[in-house]
Amino acid sequence: MATQQQRTSGFRAQPLAWCIGLALASPLGTAVAQDNNNAEKTESKIETITVTAQKRVQNVMDVPLAIDSVSAEDLTDTSSVLLGDIADYTPGFKFSKEAVAQASAEVRGISSSNISTGGDPSVAIFFDDFYLPRAAQSVLFSDMQRIEILKGPQGTLFGKNAAAGVVNMIPNAPRLDDEAFVKATLGDYALQRFEVMGNKAISDNFALRLNLMSNKRDAYVDNLNPDYQGNELGSVNHRSARLSALWQLSDATKVQFSYDWDDVDQGYAPGIGISPFAYSMNPADRKIENDVVDGHESRDMTALSLKVFHDFNDQWSAKFISSKRQWQVSGRDDADGTADKTRYLDTINFEDSDIFYNELQLNNQHDKLSYVGGITYSKENVYQKTSLNILADTIARLTTGSLNQQLVGALQQNGMPDEMIAQLGLPADHIWNPQNWASMLSVMAMVDPSVAGLLQMLGAEPFSPELVAAIAATGDLTYDAIGAGLGIAEIFGPSNAGKMWSEDIINTGDFTSYGLYSDIDYQLNDRWGFTAGLRYSRDDKDFSWEIKERAFGQPLPGITDFLFPLMPQLNASNDWSKLTGRAVGRYHLDANQMLYLSYSTGYKSGGYDSLDPRSAFTPFEPEEVANIELGYKADLWQSVRVQLVAYQMDLTNRQRSVNSKEPDAGVAIPIVINGDQDIQGGELVLDWQATDTLKLGLVTEYRKTESKWQQFYNADGELVTDVEKSSSADSYTLSADWTPEYKLAGGGFKLHIDYVFEENTRADDPDLLAIAYQIPGYFADTKNLNGRISWASHDEQWQLALWGKNLTDHTTIGGIGGFAAAALGTPISSLNAPRTVGVDVRYQF
């Protein structure tokens, strides 16, 4: 064991060692070989990447921050259509691969706390310059120009919810020329993906651009429950359209209008049951037996936007943007991963929200000085209804557990050994089983004369076969009598089987955000430059909770609230503000190498937990981030590009979601707690144009996190006071692109291969569930091999491709959890996609 730990520790340190070694060795080695005072920038064989990460058009190698740019060609090579698809190719970035409406972004280990509309994401997502709230973040990459991912707090230029980073999706804008293409992708699991784009110059100063995409696929798992009714769990049905217009009013002024439509109507990502009550204890079987009623995930989203650009002169310009986006979201998922009606539990999340986002920006470009400043204003209205749904069969099982605990505890206190208790038929499995209920009644009769009298009325003795027969013959009689006598409404008879018990909590919110920012960049001389900026952010939040009477509570008054006690509307209001900023110094070793050192701060507003009305009185604190970053960027020997960074982030009041079961609660629910974290890490992006036809790439990261959380009740109802945690993670992606000189029908070929590795560190988790050791492959590392070979005609009008993902069919299993894990003994997990193959056909008009 010690040897294995030593090997693991040594491996984890390697990527950071590469970062430090390159940072020290590369500048010095090149500096010796060149005359730095007279060096001119050499033209690299690797393509120049232009970004707008600092709201200025810049070469990515001149931007003094950690940024990854994913081009349209990269999206094609990796068959990526959603943010989750590109996570493997960008160090320090992750995004939910299956969910759409409940997707979550993560940068450097920091992600959104939970699905509450009363909180904010820690990673800000922008589409075409407009901010996307949490439920609107996952959109199709239709006619996309590039995606930029900025790591670390971006609180100056991008604002309050950029505490951990920013994802900036940039679609192609209309142009004053004519172009069009159609593209079809077909693959196994009935994959059908179609994309159409047309750009038409109506006149010399007016153009329209239309793009459409449809993405459909069957599920990667088989649901063997013949009674399931709903959208196929894990299936995909996502469509989008965008119509945009460009009006060139003059040489100095242009206006762009856009209308976006996005529709999702598919099956919810399936909860893979891994309990003895599920179909299998091995998720890799890719077979489930889920019984959720009407399982689905849907979203209907539209947006109207306006962008106005104006150049005052050669130095000063302005941009004004305004957008109204609205969406309705509904999702219902199986939270128990079984077809056992006595363990049924599902959740529903419904949202009806909109956001009005505006920004006015000024830009100044001079020889050595550039300035960006502006103001932002947004107004967001949210409505959310969260439902927990369980069957009466499930309530009876939970009641069985409670009675077992009381009866067994009483017998143990009287000195009865466990072996004798088992002979009495305890603990019982389910009170609706006549044999189980007879055992319970018999034990009760030993200490309660009223119960003994009931058995006499039935003409049966304790622990007798006649008692079992009498219970079966009398239906609800014995249950109703005992429930009334003990004052326990949860003891009710089997005639209620199949009835649905639903608990709803309704939230509304009215959020107003303001921002004022200024950022300057100054190049002192050929070597030294600096960037500095400040932003003031303010957030005003009004939020409410309301819990109404549920239908099942009417025939059975007095039944316990498993999640939410009935509550009239409760209102809360608060505001938070913060001044964030950055200071960046950069030094050019020569024309092709740059070192930078930055200090930046970020901020995420405080807020309310939609599932916890107590947060009306104690809202969770704002999340604040301070980041120190040392970076090195270089184009070396005209063929090697290095982007290297080491960082340390300190988080105060990090908002984290945990499944918590308060004392006397029926099941665990997600709540938000605060804590402090210290994150240290390194990231490396290395591109090498080895020959004119071969390009190699390496992406790797290492991260170590020290955390200290406030104490909380865990999913088992135990108070967690051991809140200091330590974890680490590393990963790498290798890629190769080969364009052989061989031609076929005048056209050329391109081969792309990438290999994605992520070390599995779950064995180091101090909260690891014992069931994890029973799951085959739970501790396996992620190892995905992907490839694509394409042919393009000499005029690039036709393109044909054959692609495959996860070619070795490697299985990666997600974490263990779920609402029902502790209360019903039915944890769930998730799975990666299996091996998939397909073809692309594209025609450019």
mmCIF file of C-alpha atoms in Angstrom, residues 70-81 86 141 144 183 185 193 195 750 752 787-788 790 799 801 803 840 842:
data_model
loop_
_atom_site.group_PDB
_atom_site.id
_atom_site.type_symbol
_atom_site.label_atom_id
_atom_site.label_comp_id
_atom_site.label_asym_id
_atom_site.label_seq_id
_atom_site.Cartn_x
_atom_site.Cartn_y
_atom_site.Cartn_z
ATOM 1 C CA VAL A 70 -11.458 26.741 -28.932
ATOM 2 C CA SER A 71 -11.856 27.453 -32.647
ATOM 3 C CA ALA A 72 -14.555 26.327 -35.052
ATOM 4 C CA GLU A 73 -12.023 23.861 -36.487
ATOM 5 C CA ASP A 74 -11.374 22.473 -32.996
ATOM 6 C CA LEU A 75 -15.113 21.976 -32.511
ATOM 7 C CA THR A 76 -15.288 20.066 -35.778
ATOM 8 C CA ASP A 77 -12.232 17.904 -35.041
ATOM 9 C CA THR A 78 -13.606 16.887 -31.642
ATOM 10 C CA SER A 79 -17.274 16.552 -32.747
ATOM 11 C CA SER A 80 -18.233 19.032 -30.023
ATOM 12 C CA VAL A 81 -21.695 20.616 -29.933
ATOM 13 C CA ILE A 86 -14.898 20.621 -24.957
ATOM 14 C CA PHE A 141 -22.621 25.272 -30.940
ATOM 15 C CA MET A 144 -19.881 29.161 -33.742
ATOM 16 C CA LYS A 183 -23.995 19.605 -42.729
ATOM 17 C CA THR A 185 -23.892 13.933 -38.934
ATOM 18 C CA ARG A 193 -27.500 15.951 -36.327
ATOM 19 C CA GLU A 195 -27.020 22.008 -39.444
ATOM 20 C CA LYS A 750 -6.669 15.258 -42.159
ATOM 21 C CA HIS A 752 -7.069 14.024 -35.715
ATOM 22 C CA GLY A 787 -10.281 10.123 -33.563
ATOM 23 C CA ARG A 788 -11.505 11.691 -36.788
ATOM 24 C CA SER A 790 -11.683 13.768 -42.938
ATOM 25 C CA GLN A 799 -16.008 17.632 -46.708
ATOM 26 C CA ALA A 801 -15.409 12.583 -42.288
ATOM 27 C CA TRP A 803 -15.150 9.853 -36.477
ATOM 28 C CA ASP A 840 -20.059 13.856 -41.264
ATOM 29 C CA ARG A 842 -20.668 18.990 -45.295
#
